PDB file of C-alpha atoms in Angstrom:
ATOM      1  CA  UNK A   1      13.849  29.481   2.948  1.00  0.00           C
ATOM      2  CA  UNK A   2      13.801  25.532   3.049  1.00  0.00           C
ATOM      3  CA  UNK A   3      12.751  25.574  -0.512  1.00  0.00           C
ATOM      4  CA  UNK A   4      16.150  27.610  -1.898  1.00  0.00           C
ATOM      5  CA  UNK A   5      17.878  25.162   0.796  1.00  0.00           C
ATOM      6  CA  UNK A   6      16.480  22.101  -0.626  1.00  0.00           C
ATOM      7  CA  UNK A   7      16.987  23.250  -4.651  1.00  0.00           C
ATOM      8  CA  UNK A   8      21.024  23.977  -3.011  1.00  0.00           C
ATOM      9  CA  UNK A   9      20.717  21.008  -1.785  1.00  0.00           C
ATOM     10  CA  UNK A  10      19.098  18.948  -4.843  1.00  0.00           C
ATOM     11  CA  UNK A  11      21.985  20.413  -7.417  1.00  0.00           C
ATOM     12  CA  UNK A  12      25.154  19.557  -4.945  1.00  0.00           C
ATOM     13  CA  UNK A  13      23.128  15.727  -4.588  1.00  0.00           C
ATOM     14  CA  UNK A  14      22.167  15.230  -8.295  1.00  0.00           C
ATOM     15  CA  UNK A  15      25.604  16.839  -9.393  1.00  0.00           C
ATOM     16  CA  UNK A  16      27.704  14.602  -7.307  1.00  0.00           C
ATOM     17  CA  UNK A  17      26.039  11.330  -8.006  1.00  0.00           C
ATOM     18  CA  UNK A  18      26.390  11.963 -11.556  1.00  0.00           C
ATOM     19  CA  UNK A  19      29.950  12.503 -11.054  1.00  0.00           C
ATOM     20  CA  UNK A  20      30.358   9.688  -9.306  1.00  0.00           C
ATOM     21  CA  UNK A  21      28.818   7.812 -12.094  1.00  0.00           C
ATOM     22  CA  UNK A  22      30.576   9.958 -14.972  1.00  0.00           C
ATOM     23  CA  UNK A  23      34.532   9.889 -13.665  1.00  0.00           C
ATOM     24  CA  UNK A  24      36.729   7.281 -14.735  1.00  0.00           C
ATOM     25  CA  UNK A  25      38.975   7.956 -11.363  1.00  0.00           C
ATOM     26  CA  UNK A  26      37.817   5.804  -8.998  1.00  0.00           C
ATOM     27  CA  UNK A  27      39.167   7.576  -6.026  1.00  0.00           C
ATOM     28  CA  UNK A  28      37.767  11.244  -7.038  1.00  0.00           C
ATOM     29  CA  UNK A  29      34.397   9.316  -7.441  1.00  0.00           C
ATOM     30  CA  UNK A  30      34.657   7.466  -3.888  1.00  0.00           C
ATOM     31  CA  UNK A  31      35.305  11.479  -2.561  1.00  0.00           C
ATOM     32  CA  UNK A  32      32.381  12.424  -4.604  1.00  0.00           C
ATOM     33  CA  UNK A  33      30.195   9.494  -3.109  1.00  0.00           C
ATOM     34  CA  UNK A  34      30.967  10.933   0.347  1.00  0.00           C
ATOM     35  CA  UNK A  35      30.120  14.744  -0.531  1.00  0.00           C
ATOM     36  CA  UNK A  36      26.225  13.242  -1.852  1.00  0.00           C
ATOM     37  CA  UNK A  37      26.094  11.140   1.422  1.00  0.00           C
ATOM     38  CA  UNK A  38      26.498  14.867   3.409  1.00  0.00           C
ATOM     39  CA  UNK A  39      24.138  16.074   1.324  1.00  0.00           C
ATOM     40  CA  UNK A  40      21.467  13.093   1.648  1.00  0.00           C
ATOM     41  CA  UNK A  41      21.898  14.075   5.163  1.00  0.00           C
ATOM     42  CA  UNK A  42      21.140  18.144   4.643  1.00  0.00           C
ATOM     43  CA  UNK A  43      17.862  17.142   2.765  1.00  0.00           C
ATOM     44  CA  UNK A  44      16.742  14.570   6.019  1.00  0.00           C
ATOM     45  CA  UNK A  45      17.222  17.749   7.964  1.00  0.00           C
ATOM     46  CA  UNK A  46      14.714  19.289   5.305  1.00  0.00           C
ATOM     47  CA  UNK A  47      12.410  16.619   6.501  1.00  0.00           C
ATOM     48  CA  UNK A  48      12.742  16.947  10.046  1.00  0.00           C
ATOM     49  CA  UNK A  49      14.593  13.924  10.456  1.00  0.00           C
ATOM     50  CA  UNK A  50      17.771  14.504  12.625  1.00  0.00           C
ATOM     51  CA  UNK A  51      18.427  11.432  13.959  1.00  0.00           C
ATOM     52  CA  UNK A  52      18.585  10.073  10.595  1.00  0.00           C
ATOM     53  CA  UNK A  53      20.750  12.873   9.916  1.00  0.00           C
ATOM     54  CA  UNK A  54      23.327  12.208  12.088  1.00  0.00           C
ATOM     55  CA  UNK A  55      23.549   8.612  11.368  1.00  0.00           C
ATOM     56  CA  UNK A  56      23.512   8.988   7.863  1.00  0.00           C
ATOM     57  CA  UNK A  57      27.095  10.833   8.352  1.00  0.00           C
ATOM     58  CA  UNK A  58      28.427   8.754  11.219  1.00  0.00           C
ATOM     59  CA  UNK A  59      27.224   5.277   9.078  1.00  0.00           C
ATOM     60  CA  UNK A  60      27.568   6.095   5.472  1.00  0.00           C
ATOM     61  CA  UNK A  61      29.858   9.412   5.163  1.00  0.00           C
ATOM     62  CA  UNK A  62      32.047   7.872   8.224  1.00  0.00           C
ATOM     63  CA  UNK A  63      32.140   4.029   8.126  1.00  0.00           C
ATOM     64  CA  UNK A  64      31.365   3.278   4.415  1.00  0.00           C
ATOM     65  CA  UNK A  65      33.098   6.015   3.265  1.00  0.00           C
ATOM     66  CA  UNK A  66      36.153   5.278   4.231  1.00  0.00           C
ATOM     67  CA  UNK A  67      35.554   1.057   4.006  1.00  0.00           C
ATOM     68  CA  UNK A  68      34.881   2.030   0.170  1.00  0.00           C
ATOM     69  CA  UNK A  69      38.062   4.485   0.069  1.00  0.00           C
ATOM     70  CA  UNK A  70      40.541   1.567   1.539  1.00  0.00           C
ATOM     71  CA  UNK A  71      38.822  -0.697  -0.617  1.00  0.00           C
ATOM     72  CA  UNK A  72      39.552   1.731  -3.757  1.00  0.00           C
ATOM     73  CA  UNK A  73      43.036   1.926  -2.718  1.00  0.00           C
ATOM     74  CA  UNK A  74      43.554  -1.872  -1.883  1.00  0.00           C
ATOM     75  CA  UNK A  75      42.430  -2.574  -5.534  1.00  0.00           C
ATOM     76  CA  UNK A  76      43.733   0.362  -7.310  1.00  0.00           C
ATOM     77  CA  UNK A  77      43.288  -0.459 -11.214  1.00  0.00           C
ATOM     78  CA  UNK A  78      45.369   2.513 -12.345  1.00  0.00           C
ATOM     79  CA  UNK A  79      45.336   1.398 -15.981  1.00  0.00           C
ATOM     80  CA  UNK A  80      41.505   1.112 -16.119  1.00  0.00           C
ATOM     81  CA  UNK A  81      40.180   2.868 -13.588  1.00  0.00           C
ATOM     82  CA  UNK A  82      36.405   2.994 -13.659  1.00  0.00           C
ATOM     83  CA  UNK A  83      35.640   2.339 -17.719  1.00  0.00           C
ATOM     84  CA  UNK A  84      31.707   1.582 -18.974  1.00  0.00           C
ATOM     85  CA  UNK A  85      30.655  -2.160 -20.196  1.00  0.00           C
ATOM     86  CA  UNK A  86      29.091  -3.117 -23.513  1.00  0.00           C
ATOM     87  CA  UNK A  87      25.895  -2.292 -22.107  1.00  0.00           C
ATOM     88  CA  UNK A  88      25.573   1.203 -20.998  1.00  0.00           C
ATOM     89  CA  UNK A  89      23.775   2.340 -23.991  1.00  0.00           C
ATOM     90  CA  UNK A  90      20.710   0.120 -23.096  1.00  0.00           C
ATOM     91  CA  UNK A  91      21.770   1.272 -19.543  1.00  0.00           C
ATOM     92  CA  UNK A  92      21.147   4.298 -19.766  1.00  0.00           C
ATOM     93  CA  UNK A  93      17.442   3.945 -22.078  1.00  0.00           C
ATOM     94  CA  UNK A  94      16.660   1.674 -19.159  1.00  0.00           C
ATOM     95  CA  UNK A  95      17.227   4.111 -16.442  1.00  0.00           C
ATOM     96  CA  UNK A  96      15.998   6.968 -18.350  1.00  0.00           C
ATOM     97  CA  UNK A  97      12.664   4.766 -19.205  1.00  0.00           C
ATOM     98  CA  UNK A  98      12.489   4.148 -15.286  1.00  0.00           C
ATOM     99  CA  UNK A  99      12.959   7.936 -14.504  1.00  0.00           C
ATOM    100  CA  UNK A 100      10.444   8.852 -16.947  1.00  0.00           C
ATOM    101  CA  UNK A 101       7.644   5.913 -15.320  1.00  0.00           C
ATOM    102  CA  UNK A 102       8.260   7.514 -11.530  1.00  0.00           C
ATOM    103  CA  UNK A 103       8.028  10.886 -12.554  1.00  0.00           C
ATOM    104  CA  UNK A 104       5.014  10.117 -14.233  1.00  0.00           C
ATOM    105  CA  UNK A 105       3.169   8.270 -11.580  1.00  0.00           C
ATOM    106  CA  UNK A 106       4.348  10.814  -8.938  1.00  0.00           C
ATOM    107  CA  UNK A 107       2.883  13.691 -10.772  1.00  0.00           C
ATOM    108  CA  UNK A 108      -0.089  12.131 -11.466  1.00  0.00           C
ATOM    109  CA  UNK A 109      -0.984  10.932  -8.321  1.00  0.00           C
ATOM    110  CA  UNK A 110      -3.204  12.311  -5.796  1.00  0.00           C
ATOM    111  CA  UNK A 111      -1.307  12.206  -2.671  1.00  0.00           C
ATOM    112  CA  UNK A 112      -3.880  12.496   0.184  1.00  0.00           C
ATOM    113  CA  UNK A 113      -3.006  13.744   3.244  1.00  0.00           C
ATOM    114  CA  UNK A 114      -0.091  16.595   1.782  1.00  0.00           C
ATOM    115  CA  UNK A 115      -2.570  19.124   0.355  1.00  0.00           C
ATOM    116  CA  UNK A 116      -5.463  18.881   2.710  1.00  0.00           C
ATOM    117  CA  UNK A 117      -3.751  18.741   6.233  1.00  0.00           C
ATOM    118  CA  UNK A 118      -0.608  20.718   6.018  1.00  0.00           C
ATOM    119  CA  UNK A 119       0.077  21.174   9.688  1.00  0.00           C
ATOM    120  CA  UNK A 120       0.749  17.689   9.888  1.00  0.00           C
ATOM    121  CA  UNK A 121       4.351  17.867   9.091  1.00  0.00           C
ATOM    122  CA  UNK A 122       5.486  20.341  11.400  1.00  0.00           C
ATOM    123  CA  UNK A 123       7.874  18.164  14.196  1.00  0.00           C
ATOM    124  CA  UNK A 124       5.638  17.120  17.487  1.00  0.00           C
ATOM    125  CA  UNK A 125       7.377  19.187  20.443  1.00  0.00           C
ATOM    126  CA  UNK A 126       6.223  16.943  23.561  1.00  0.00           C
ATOM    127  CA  UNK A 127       7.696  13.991  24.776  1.00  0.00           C
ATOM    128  CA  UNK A 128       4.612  11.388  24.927  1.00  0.00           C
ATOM    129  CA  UNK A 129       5.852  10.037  28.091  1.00  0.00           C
ATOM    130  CA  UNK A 130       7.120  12.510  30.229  1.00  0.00           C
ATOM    131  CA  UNK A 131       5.320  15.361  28.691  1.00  0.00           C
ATOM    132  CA  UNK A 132       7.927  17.463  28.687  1.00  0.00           C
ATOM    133  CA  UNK A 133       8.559  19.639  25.659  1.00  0.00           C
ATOM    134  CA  UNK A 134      11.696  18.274  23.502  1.00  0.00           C
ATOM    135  CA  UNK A 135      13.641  19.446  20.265  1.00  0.00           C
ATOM    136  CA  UNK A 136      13.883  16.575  17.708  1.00  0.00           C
ATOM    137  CA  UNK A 137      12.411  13.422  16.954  1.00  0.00           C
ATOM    138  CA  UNK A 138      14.507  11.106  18.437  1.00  0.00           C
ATOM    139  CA  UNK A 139      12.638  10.141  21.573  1.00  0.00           C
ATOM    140  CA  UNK A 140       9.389   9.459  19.112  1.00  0.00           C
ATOM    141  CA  UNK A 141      11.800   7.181  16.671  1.00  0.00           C
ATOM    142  CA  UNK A 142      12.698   5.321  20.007  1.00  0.00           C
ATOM    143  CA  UNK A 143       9.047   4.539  21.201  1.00  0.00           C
ATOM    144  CA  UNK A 144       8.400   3.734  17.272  1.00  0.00           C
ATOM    145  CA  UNK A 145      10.902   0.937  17.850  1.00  0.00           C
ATOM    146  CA  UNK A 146      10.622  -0.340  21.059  1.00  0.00           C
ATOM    147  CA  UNK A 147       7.089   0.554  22.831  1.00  0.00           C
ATOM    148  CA  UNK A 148       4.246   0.944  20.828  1.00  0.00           C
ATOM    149  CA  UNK A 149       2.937  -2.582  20.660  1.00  0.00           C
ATOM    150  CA  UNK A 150       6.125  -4.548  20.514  1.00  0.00           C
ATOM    151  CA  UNK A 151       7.027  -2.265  17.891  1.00  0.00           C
ATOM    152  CA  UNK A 152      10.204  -3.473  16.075  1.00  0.00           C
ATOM    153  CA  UNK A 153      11.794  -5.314  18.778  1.00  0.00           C
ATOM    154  CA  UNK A 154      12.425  -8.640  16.562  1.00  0.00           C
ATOM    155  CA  UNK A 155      13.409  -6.787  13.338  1.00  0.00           C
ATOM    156  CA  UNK A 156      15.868  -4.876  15.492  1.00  0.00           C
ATOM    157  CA  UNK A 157      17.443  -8.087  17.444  1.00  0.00           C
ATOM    158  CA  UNK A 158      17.928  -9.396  13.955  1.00  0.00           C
ATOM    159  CA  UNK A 159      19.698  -6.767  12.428  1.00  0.00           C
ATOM    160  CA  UNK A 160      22.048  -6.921  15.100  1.00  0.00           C
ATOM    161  CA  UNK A 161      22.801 -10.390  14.242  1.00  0.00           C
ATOM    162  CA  UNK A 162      23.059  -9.903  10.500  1.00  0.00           C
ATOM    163  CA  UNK A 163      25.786  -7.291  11.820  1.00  0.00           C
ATOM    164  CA  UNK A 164      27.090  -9.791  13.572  1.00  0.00           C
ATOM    165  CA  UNK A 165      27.353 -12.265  10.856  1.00  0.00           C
ATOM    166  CA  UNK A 166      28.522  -9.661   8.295  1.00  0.00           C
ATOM    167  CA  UNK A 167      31.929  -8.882  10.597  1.00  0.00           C
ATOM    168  CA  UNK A 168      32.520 -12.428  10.751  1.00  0.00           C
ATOM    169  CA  UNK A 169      31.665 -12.867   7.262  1.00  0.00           C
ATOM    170  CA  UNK A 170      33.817 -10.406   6.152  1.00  0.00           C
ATOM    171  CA  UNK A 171      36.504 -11.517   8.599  1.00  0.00           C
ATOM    172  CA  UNK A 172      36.788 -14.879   7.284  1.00  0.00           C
ATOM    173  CA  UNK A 173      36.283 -13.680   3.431  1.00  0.00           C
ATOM    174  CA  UNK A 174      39.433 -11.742   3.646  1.00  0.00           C
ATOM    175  CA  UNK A 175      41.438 -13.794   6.461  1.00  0.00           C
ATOM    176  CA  UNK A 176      44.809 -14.740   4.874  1.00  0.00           C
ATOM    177  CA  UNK A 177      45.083 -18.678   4.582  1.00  0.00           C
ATOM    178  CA  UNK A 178      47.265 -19.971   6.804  1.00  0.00           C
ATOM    179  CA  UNK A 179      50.427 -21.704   5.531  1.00  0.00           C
ATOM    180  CA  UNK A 180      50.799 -25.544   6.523  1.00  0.00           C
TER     181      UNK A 180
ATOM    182  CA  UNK B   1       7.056  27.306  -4.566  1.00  0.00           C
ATOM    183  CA  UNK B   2       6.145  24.842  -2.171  1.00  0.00           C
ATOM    184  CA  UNK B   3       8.031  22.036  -0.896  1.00  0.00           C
ATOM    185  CA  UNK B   4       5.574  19.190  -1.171  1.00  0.00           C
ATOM    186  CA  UNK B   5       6.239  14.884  -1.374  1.00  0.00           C
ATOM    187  CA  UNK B   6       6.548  15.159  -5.194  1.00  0.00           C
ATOM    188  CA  UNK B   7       9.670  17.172  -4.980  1.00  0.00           C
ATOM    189  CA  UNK B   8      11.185  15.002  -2.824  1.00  0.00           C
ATOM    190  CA  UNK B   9       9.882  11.832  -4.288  1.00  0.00           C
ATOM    191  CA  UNK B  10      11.306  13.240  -7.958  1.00  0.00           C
ATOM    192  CA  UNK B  11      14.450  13.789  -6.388  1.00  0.00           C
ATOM    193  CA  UNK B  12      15.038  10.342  -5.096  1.00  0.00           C
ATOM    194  CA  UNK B  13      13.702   8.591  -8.167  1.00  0.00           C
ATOM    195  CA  UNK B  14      16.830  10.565 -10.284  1.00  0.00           C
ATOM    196  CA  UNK B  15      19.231   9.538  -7.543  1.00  0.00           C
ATOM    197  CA  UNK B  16      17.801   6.149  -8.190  1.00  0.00           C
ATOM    198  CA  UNK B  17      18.124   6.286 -11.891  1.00  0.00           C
ATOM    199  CA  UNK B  18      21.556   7.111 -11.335  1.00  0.00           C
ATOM    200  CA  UNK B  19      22.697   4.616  -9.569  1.00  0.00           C
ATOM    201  CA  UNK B  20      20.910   1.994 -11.056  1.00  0.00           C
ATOM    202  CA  UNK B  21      22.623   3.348 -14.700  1.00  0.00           C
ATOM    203  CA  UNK B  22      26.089   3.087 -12.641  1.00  0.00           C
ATOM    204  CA  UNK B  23      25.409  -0.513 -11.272  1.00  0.00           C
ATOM    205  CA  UNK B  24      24.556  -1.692 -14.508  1.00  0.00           C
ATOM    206  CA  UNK B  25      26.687   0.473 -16.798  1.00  0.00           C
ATOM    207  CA  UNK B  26      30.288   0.231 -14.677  1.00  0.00           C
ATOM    208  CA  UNK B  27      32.749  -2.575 -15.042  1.00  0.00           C
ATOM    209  CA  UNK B  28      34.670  -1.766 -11.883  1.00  0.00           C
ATOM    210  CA  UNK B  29      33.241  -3.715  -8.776  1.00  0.00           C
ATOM    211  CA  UNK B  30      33.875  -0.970  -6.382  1.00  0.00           C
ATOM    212  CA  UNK B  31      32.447   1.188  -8.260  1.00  0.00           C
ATOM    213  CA  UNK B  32      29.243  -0.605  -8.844  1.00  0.00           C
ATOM    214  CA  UNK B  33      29.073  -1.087  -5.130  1.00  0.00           C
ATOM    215  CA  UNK B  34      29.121   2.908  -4.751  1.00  0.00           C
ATOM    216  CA  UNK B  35      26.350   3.018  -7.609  1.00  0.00           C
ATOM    217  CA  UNK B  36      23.975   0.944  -5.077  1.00  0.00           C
ATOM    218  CA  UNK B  37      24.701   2.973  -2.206  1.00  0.00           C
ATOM    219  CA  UNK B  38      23.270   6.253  -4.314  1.00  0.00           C
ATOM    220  CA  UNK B  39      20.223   3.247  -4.736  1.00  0.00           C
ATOM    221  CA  UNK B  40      19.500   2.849  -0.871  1.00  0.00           C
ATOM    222  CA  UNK B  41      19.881   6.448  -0.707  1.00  0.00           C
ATOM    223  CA  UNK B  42      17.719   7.312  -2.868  1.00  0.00           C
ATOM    224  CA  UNK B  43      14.935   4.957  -1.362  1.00  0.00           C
ATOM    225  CA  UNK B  44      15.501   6.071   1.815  1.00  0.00           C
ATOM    226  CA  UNK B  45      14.849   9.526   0.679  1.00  0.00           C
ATOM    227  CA  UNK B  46      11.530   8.303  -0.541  1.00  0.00           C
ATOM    228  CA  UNK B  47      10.505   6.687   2.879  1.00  0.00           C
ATOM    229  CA  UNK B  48      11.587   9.545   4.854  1.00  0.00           C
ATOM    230  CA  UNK B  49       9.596  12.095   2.845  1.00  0.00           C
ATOM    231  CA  UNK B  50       6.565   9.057   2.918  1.00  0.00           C
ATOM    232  CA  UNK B  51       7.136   8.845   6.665  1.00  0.00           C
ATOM    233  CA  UNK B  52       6.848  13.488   6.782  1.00  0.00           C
ATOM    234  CA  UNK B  53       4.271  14.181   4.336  1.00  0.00           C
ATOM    235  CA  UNK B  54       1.833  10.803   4.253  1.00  0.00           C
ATOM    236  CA  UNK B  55       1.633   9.696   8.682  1.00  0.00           C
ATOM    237  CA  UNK B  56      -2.022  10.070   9.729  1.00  0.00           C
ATOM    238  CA  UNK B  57      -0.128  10.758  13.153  1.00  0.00           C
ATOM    239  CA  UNK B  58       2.484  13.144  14.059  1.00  0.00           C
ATOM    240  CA  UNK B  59       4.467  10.760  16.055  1.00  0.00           C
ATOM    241  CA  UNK B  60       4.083   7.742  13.924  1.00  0.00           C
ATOM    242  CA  UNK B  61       7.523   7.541  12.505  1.00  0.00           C
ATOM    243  CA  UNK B  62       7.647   4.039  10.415  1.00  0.00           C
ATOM    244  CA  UNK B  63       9.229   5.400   7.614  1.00  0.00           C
ATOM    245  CA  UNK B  64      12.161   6.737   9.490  1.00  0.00           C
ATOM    246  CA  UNK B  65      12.458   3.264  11.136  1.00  0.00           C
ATOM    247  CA  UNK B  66      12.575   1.346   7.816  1.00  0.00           C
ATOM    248  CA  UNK B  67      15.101   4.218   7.208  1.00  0.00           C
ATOM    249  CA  UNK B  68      17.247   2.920   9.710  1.00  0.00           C
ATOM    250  CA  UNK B  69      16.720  -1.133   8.974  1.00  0.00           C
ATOM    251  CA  UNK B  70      18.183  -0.178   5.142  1.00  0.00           C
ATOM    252  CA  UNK B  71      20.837   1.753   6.666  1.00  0.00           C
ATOM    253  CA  UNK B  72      22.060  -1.449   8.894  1.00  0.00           C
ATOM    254  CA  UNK B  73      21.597  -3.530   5.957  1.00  0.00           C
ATOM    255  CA  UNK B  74      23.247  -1.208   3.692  1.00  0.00           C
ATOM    256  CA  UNK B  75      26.218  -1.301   6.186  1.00  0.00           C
ATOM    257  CA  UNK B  76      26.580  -4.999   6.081  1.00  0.00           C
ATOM    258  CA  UNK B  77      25.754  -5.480   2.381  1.00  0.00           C
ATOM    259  CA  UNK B  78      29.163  -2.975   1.992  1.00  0.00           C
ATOM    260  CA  UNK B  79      31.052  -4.825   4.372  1.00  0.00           C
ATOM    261  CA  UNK B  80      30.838  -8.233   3.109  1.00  0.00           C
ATOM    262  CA  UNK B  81      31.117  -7.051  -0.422  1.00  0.00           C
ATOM    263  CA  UNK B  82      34.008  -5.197  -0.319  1.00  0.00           C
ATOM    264  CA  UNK B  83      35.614  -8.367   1.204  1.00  0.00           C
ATOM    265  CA  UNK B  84      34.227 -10.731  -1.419  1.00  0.00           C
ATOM    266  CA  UNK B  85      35.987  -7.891  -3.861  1.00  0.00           C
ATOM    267  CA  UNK B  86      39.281  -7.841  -2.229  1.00  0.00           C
ATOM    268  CA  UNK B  87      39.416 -11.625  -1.852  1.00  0.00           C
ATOM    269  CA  UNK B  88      38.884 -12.389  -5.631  1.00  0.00           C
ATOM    270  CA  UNK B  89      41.635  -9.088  -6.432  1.00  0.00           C
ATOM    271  CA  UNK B  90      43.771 -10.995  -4.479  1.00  0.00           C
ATOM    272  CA  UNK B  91      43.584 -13.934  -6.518  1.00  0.00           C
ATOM    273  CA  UNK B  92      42.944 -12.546 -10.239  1.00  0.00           C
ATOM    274  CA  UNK B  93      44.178  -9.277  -9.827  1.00  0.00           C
ATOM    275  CA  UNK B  94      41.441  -7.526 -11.427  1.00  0.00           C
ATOM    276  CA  UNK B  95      38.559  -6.374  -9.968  1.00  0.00           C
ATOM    277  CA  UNK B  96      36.457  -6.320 -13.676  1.00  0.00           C
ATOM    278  CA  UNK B  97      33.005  -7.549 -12.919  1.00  0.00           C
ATOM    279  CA  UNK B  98      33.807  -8.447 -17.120  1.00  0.00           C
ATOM    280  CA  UNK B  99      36.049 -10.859 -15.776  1.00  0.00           C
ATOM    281  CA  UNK B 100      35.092 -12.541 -13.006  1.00  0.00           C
ATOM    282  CA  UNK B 101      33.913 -16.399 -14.208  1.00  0.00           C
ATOM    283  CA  UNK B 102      35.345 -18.267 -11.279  1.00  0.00           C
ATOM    284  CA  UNK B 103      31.738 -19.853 -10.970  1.00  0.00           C
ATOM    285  CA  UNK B 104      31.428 -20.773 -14.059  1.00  0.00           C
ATOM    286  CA  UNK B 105      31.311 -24.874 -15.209  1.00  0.00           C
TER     287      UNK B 105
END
C-alpha cells in the first residue's frame, strides 16, 4: 500500500520539478513548484513525519509559494520568460554526472540498521513523559529540541533571529527611498 | 517491493539533480531561486528518510530537527532574495542573472 503510494507519489514529485525546470512560463512553473512542495509533503507522511508535513505546506506551499508567485508577477518578463543560459549543456552532463555518483554510492552501500532491525521504523506510540499513548511524532520532535540535554535550544534562539534579521533585511532591501 | 532508505535516498538525489540543472542552467532569477528550493527539498528528503530508517532509537528524531533548521533557513534565504531581485528589477528592469554586473569594477 505505501509502496504504490510512494511510486504515485515519486512520478507527481519528479514530473513536476522537471516541469518546473522545463517551462519557459514562469508563472505555470511557480504553480508547478507549489504542486511538488504538496507532494514533498505526501512522501514525509510516507516517513512518518507529520509535523514536518504540515509545515512543509503551511511554510513552503503557503508562505513561499505565494512570496515566489508575487515575486513572478512583480517582475513579469513576458518577452523572455524563463529561457536557458550558454551553459546548460555542461549543466545538464554535470547534474547527470552527480545523479549517476549518488545513485551509485547509495546502491552500493551497506546501510546498517534498515535490513537487520526493521521494526525500528514503525512510529513510537507513548508519550515519554506522561506515558500516555499519542498519535504522531510531534511531542518526541519537541523533547528532541528542547529537553534532552539542552537539545537545540541555541540553534533554535538563533534561527529566530536570522528570521528576524531576514524581515528587516528584506524590509529595508525593498523600502522605497524616500524623496528629499 | 519494499520501501527501504535507497528508494527514498534515489528519489531525493534526482530532485537534487534537478534543481541543481535549473539553478545553473536558468537565466531568470526567480526562477533559479525556485530551482534551489527543489535543492533543500530534496535534502530534506534525505535527512528525513536518514532520521526513519538509520536512528538507533525510536524517539531520537535529529534528522527531522535539521529538517526543520533548513526549512527556517530556506524561508529566510527566499525572503531576502526575492527582495534583492525586486530591488535590482526596479532599477534595470530585467531580472537576467546574464545581466546583472552592477558589482562589477
Amino acid at each position: 500500500m505505501t509502496e504504490v503510494a510512494f511510486c504515485i507519489i515519486a512520478v507527481i514529485l519528479v514530473g513536476s520539478a522537471v516541469a518546473v525546470v522545463l517551462l519557459r512560463d514562469l508563472f505555470r512553473s511557480a504553480l508547478l513548484l507549489i504542486v511538488s512542495f504538496f507532494a514533498v509533503a505526501a512522501i514525509y507522511i510516507t516517513l512518518y513525519a507529520d509535523f514536518l508535513a504540515a509545515v512543509q505546506v503551511l511554510v513552503y506551499a503557503g508562505a513561499i509559494g505565494i512570496l515566489i508567485i508575487f515575486a513572478v508577477m512583480l517582475t513579469r518578463d513576458l518577452r523572455h520568460g524563463n529561457p536557458f543560459n550558454r551553459i546548460s549543456g555542461p549543466a545538464l552532463l554535470l547534474a547527470l554526472l552527480l545523479l549517476a555518483t549518488i545513485v551509485g554510492v547509495v546502491v552500493s552501500t551497506d546501510w546498517p540498521t534498515v535490513s537487520q532491525v526493521p521494526q525500528v521504523v514503525e512510529m513510537p506510540l507513548h508519550d515519554p513523559v506522561t506515558g500516555e499513548a499519542v498519535r504522531g511524532s510531534t511531542s518526541f520532535l519537541a523533547t528532541a529540541l528542547f529537553d534532552r540535554d539542552g537539545g537545540f535550544v541555541l540553534p533554535f534562539e538563533i534561527a529566530s533571529v536570522l528570521l528576524l534579521a531576514a524581515l528587516v533585511g528584506a524590509i529595508v532591501l525593498v523600502r522605497r527611498k524616500e524623496k528629499d | 517491493m519494499n520501501l527501504g532508505i535507497e528508494h527514498y535516498l534515489i528519489l531525493s538525489g534526482v530532485l537534487f539533480c534537478i534543481g541543481l540543472y535549473g539553478a545553473l542552467a536558468k537565466r531568470n532569477a526567480v526562477g533559479i531561486l525556485m530551482c534551489i528550493e527543489i535543492m533543500l527539498n530534496a535534502v530534506n528528503i534525505a535527512m528525513v528518510a536518514f532520521s526513519r530508517y538509520l536512528a538507533p532509537d525510536v524517539v531520537v528524531l535529529t534528522g527531522q530537527v535539521f529538517a526543520i533548521f533548513v526549512m527556517t533557513v530556506a524561508a529566510a534565504e527566499a525572503a531576502v532574495a526575492l527582495a534583492i531581485i525586486i530591488s535590482v528589477y526596479r532599477t534595470r528592469r530585467s531580472v537576467d542573472v546574464e545581466q546583472m554586473d552592477l558589482m562589477q569594477g
